[in-house]
Short mmCIF file of C-alpha atoms and ligand atoms in Angstrom, two decimals:
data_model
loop_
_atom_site.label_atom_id
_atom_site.label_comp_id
_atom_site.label_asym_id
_atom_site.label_seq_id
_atom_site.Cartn_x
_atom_site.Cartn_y
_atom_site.Cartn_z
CA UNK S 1 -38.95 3.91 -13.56
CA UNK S 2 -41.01 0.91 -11.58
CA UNK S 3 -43.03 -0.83 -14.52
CA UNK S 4 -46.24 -0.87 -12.40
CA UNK S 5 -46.98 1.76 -9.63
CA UNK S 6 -50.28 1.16 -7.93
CA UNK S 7 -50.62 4.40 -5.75
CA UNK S 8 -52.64 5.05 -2.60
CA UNK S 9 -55.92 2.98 -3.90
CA UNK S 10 -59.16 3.45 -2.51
CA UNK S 11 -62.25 1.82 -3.59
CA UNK S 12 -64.83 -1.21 -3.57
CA UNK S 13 -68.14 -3.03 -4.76
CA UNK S 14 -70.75 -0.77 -4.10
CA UNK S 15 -70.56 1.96 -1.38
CA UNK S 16 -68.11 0.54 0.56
CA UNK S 17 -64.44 1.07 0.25
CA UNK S 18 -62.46 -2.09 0.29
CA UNK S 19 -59.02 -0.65 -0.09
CA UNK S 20 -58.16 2.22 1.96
CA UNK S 21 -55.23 3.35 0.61
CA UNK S 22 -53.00 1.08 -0.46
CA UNK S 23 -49.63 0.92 -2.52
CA UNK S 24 -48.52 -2.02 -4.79
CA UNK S 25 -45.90 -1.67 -7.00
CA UNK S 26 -43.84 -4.01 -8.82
CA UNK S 27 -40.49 -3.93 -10.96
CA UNK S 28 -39.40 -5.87 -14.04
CA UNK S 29 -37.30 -9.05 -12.96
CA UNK S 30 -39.33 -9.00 -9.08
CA UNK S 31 -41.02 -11.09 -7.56
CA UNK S 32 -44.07 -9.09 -5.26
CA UNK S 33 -46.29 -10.64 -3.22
CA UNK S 34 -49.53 -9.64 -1.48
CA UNK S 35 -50.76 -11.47 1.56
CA UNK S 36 -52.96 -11.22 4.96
CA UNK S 37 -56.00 -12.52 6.24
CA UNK S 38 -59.18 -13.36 4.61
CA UNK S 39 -61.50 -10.63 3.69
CA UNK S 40 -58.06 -8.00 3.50
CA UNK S 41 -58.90 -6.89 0.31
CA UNK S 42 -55.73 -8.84 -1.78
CA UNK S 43 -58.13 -9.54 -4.96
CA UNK S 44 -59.61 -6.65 -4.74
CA UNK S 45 -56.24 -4.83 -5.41
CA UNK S 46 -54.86 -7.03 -8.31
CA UNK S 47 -58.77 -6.60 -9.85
CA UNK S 48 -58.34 -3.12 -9.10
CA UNK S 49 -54.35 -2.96 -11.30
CA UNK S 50 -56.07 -5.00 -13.77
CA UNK S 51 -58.73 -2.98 -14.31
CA UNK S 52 -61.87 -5.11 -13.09
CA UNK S 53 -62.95 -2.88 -10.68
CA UNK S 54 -62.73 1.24 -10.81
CA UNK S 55 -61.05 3.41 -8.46
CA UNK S 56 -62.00 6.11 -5.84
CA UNK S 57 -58.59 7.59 -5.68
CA UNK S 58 -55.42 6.94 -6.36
CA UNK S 59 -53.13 6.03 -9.22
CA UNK S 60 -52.00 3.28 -11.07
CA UNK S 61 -49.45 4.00 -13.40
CA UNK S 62 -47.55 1.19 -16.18
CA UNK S 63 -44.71 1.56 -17.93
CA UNK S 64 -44.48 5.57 -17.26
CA UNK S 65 -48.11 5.58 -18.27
CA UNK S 66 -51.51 6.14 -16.01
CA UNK S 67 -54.03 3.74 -16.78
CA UNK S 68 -56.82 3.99 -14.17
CA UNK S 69 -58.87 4.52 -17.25
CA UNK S 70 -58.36 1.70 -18.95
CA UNK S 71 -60.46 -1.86 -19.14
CA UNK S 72 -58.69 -5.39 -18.77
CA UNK S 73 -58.03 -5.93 -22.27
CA UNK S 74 -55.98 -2.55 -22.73
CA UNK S 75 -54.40 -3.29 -19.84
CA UNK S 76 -53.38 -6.89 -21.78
CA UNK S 77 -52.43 -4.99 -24.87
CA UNK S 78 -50.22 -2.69 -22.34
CA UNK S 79 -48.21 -6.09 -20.92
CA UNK S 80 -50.24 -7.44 -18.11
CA UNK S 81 -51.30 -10.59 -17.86
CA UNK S 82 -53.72 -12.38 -15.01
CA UNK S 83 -54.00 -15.62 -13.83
CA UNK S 84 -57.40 -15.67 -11.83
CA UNK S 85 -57.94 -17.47 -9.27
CA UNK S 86 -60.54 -19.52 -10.26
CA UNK S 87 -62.00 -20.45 -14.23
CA UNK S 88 -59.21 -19.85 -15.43
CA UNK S 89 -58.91 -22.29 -18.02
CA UNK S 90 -61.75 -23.89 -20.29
CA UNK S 91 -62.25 -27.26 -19.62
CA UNK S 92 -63.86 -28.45 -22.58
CA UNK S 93 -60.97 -27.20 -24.87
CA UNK S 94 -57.59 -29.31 -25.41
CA UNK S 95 -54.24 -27.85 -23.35
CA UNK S 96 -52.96 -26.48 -26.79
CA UNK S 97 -56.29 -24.69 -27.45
CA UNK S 98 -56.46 -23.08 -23.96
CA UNK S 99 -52.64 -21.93 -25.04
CA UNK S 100 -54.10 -20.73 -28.40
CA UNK S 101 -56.92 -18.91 -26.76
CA UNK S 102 -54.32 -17.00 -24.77
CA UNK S 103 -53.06 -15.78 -27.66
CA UNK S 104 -55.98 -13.85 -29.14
CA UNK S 105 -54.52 -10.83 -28.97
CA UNK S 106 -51.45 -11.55 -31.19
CA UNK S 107 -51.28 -10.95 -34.31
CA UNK S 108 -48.67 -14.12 -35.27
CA UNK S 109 -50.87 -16.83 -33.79
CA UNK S 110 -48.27 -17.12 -30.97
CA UNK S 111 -46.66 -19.91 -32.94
CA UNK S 112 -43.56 -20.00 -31.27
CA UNK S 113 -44.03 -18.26 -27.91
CA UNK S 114 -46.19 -21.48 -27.44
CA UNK S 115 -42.75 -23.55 -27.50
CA UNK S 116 -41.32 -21.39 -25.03
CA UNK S 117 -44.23 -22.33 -22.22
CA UNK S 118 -43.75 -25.93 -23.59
CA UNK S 119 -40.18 -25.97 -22.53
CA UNK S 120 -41.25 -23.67 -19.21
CA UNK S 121 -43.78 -26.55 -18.59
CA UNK S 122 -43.17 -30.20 -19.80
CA UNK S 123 -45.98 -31.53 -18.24
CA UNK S 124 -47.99 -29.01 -19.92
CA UNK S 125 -46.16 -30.12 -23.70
CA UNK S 126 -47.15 -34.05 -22.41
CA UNK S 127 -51.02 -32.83 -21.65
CA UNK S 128 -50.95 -30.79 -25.03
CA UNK S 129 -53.85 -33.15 -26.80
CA UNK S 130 -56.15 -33.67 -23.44
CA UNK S 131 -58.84 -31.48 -22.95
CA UNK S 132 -57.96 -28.80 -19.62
CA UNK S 133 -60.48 -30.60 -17.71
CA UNK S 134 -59.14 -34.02 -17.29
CA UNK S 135 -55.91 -32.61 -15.95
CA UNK S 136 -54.66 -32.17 -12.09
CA UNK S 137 -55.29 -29.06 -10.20
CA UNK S 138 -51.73 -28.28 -10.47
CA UNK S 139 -51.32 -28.89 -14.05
CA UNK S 140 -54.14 -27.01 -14.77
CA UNK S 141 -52.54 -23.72 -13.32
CA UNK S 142 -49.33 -24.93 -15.23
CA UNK S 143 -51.90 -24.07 -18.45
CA UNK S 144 -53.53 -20.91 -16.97
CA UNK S 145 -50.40 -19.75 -16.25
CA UNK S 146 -49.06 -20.52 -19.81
CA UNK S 147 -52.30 -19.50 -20.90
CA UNK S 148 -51.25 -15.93 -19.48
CA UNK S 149 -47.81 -15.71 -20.94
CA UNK S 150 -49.21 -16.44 -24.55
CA UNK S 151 -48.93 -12.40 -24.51
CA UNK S 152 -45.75 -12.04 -23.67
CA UNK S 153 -46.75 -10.41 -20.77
CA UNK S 154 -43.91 -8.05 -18.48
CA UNK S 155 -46.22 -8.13 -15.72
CA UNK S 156 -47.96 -11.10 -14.74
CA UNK S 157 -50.65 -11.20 -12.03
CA UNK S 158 -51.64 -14.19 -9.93
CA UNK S 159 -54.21 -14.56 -7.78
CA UNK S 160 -53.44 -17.39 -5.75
CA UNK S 161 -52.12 -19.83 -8.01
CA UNK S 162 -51.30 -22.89 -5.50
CA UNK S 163 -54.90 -22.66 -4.26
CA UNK S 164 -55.50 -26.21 -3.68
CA UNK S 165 -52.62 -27.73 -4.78
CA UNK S 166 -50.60 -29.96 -2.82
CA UNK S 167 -47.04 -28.56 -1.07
CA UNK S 168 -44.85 -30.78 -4.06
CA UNK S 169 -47.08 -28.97 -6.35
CA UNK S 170 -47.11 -25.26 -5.19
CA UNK S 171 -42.91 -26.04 -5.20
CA UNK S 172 -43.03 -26.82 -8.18
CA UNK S 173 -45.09 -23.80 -9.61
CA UNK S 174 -42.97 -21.38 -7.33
CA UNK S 175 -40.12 -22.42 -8.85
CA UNK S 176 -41.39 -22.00 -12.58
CA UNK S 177 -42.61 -18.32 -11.35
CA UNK S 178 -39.50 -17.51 -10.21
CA UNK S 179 -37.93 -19.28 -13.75
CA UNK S 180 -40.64 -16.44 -14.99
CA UNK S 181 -39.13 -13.69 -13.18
CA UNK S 182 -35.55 -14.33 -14.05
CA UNK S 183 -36.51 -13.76 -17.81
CA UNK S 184 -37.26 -9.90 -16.79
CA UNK S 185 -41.12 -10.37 -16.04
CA UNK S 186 -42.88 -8.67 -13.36
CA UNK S 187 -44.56 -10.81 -11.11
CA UNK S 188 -47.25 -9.88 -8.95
CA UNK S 189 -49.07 -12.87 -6.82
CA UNK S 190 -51.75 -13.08 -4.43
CA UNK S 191 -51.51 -16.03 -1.76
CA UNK S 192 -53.13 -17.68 0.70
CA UNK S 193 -49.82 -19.85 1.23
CA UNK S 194 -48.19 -17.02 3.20
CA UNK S 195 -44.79 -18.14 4.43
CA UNK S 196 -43.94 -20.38 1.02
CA UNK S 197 -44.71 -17.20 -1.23
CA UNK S 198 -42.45 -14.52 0.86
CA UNK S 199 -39.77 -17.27 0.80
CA UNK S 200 -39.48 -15.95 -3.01
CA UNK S 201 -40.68 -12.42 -2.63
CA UNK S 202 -38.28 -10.01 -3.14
CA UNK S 203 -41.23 -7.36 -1.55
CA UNK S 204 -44.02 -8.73 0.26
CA UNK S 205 -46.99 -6.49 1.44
CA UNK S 206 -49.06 -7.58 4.43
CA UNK S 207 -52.73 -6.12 3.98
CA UNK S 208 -54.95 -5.86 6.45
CA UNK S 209 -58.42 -4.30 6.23
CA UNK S 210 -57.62 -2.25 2.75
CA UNK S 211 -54.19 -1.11 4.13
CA UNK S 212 -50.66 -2.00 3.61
CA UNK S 213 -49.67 -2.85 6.99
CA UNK S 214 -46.42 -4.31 6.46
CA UNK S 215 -44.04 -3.43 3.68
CA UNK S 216 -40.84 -4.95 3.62
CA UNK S 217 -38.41 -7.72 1.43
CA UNK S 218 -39.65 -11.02 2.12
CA UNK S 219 -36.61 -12.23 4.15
CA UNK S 220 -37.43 -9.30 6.54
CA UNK S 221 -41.11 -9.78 7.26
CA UNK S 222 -40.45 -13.70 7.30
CA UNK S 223 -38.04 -12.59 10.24
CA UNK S 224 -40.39 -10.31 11.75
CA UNK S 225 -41.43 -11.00 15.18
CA UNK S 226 -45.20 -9.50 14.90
CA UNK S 227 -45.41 -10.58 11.21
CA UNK S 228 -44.77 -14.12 12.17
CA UNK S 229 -46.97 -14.05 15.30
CA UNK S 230 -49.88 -12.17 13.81
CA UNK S 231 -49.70 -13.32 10.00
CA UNK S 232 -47.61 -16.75 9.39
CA UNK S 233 -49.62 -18.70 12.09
CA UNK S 234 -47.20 -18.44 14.97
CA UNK S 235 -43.50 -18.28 16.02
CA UNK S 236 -42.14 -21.66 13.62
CA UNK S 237 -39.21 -21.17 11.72
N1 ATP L 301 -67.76 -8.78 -6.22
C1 ATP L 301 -67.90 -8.38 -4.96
N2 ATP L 301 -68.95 -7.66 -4.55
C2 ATP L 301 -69.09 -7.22 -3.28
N3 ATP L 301 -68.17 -7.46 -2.31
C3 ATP L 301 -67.10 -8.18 -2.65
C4 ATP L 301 -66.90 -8.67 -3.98
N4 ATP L 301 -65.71 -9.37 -4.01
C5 ATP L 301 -65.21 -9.28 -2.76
N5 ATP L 301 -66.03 -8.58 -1.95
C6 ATP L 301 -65.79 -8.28 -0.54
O1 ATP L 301 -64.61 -7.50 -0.45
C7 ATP L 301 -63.83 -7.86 0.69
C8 ATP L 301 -62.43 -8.19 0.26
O2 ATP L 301 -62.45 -9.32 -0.58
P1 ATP L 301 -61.16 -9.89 -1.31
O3 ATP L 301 -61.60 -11.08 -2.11
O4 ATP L 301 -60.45 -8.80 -2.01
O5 ATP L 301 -60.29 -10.34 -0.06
P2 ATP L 301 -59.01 -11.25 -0.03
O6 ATP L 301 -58.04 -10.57 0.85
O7 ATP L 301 -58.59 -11.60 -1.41
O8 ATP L 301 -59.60 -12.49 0.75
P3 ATP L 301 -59.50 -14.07 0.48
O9 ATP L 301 -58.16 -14.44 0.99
O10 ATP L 301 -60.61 -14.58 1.34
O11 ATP L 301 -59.69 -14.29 -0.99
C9 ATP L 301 -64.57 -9.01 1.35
O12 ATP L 301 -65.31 -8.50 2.42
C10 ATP L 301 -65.49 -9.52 0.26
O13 ATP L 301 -66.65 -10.07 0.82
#
């Protein structure tokens, strides 16, 4: 059974209908990524599995369970966590607070699942005493991304985590995703940094206006002649 199974989803803010129809889905272990031009509607769909924003139709189901019912922090207590794309740490708090606020919904504190996003991020263990908002843009998505895995999540969401950063940077946080995925998480990422995210996608969905245009492993839409053209910026290898 695919942990998360985000079926034919239609809705938007308002009247209009942002996605028209479109599938997500994600396994334990994978890496899935979302991408396409501004506007497509790629938020909107991890709001929409997270449970910021109702649906029209369609399903999302988690673990064997629907959940189009339920709000965010359900959805947390389920095993999803979200990075968001922007605020998404508190600036006036120390790292290790910001860690300790991630952990609100644990009973234990999250005494020693702090350790293990220490030792996933060093530079995150060095910044431990400085408040969030002294720290680089990079390191601070280090913390919002430990932040997020206070819960133990075994799905995490990200919506465009190397906004920003520089191209040593967003290396540098790939690889820690993909140190993410190997432990059996689910991970399911929004970016803006097309070609550098389907290099470690095992799926990749192209969205274009609300719709899954492209569905395919990253290798194969990296290779693909109309994906390249239309989506990566042209014909570069
Ligand atoms: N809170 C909101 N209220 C109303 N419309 C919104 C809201 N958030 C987004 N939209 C609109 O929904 C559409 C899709 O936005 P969305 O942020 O999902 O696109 P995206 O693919 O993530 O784009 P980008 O890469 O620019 O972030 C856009 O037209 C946007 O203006």
């Amino acid at each position: 059974m695919t942990l998360l199974q985000a079926n034919n989803m239609r809705g938007g803010y308002g009247k209009a209908d942002i996605l028209q129809d479109c599938t997500i889905t994600c396994d334990r272990g994978e890496v899935a990524v979302i991408v396409g031009p501004n506007g497509a509607g790629k938020s909107t769909a991890i709001k929409a599995i997270f449970g910021m924003m109702g649906l029209r139709e369609g399903e999302v189901t988690f673990d064997g369970e629907t959940i189009n019912g339920l709000p965010p922090q359900a959805r947390v207590e389920a095993g999803m966590g979200m990075v968001p794309q922007t605020n998404n740490v508190f600036p006036g708090m120390t790292v290790e607070e910001n860690l300790q606020m991630g952990a609100f919904l644990r009973e234990d504190g999250g005494a020693g699942v702090i350790d293990k996003v220490y030792e996933l991020f060093p530079a995150v263990f060095e910044k431990r005493y400085q408040h969030a908002g002294e720290l680089s843009g990079g390191q601070r998505q280090q913390v919002a991304v430990g932040r997020a895995m206070m819960t133990e999540p075994t799905l995490l969401i990200l919506d465009e985590p190397t906004a920003g950063v520089s191209p040593i940077v967003m290396d540098e946080l790939f690889d820690r995703i993909l140190e993410i995925a190997k432990t059996g998480v689910a991970i399911l990422m929004v970016e803006q940094n097309a070609r550098q995210a389907l290099e470690i996608a095992d799926t990749g969905y192209v969205l274009v206006q609300g719709q899954n245009r492209f569905t395919d492993t990253g290798a194969a839409l990296l290779a693909d002649k109309e994906v390249r053209a239309t989506f990566l910026g042209g014909d570069q290898s």
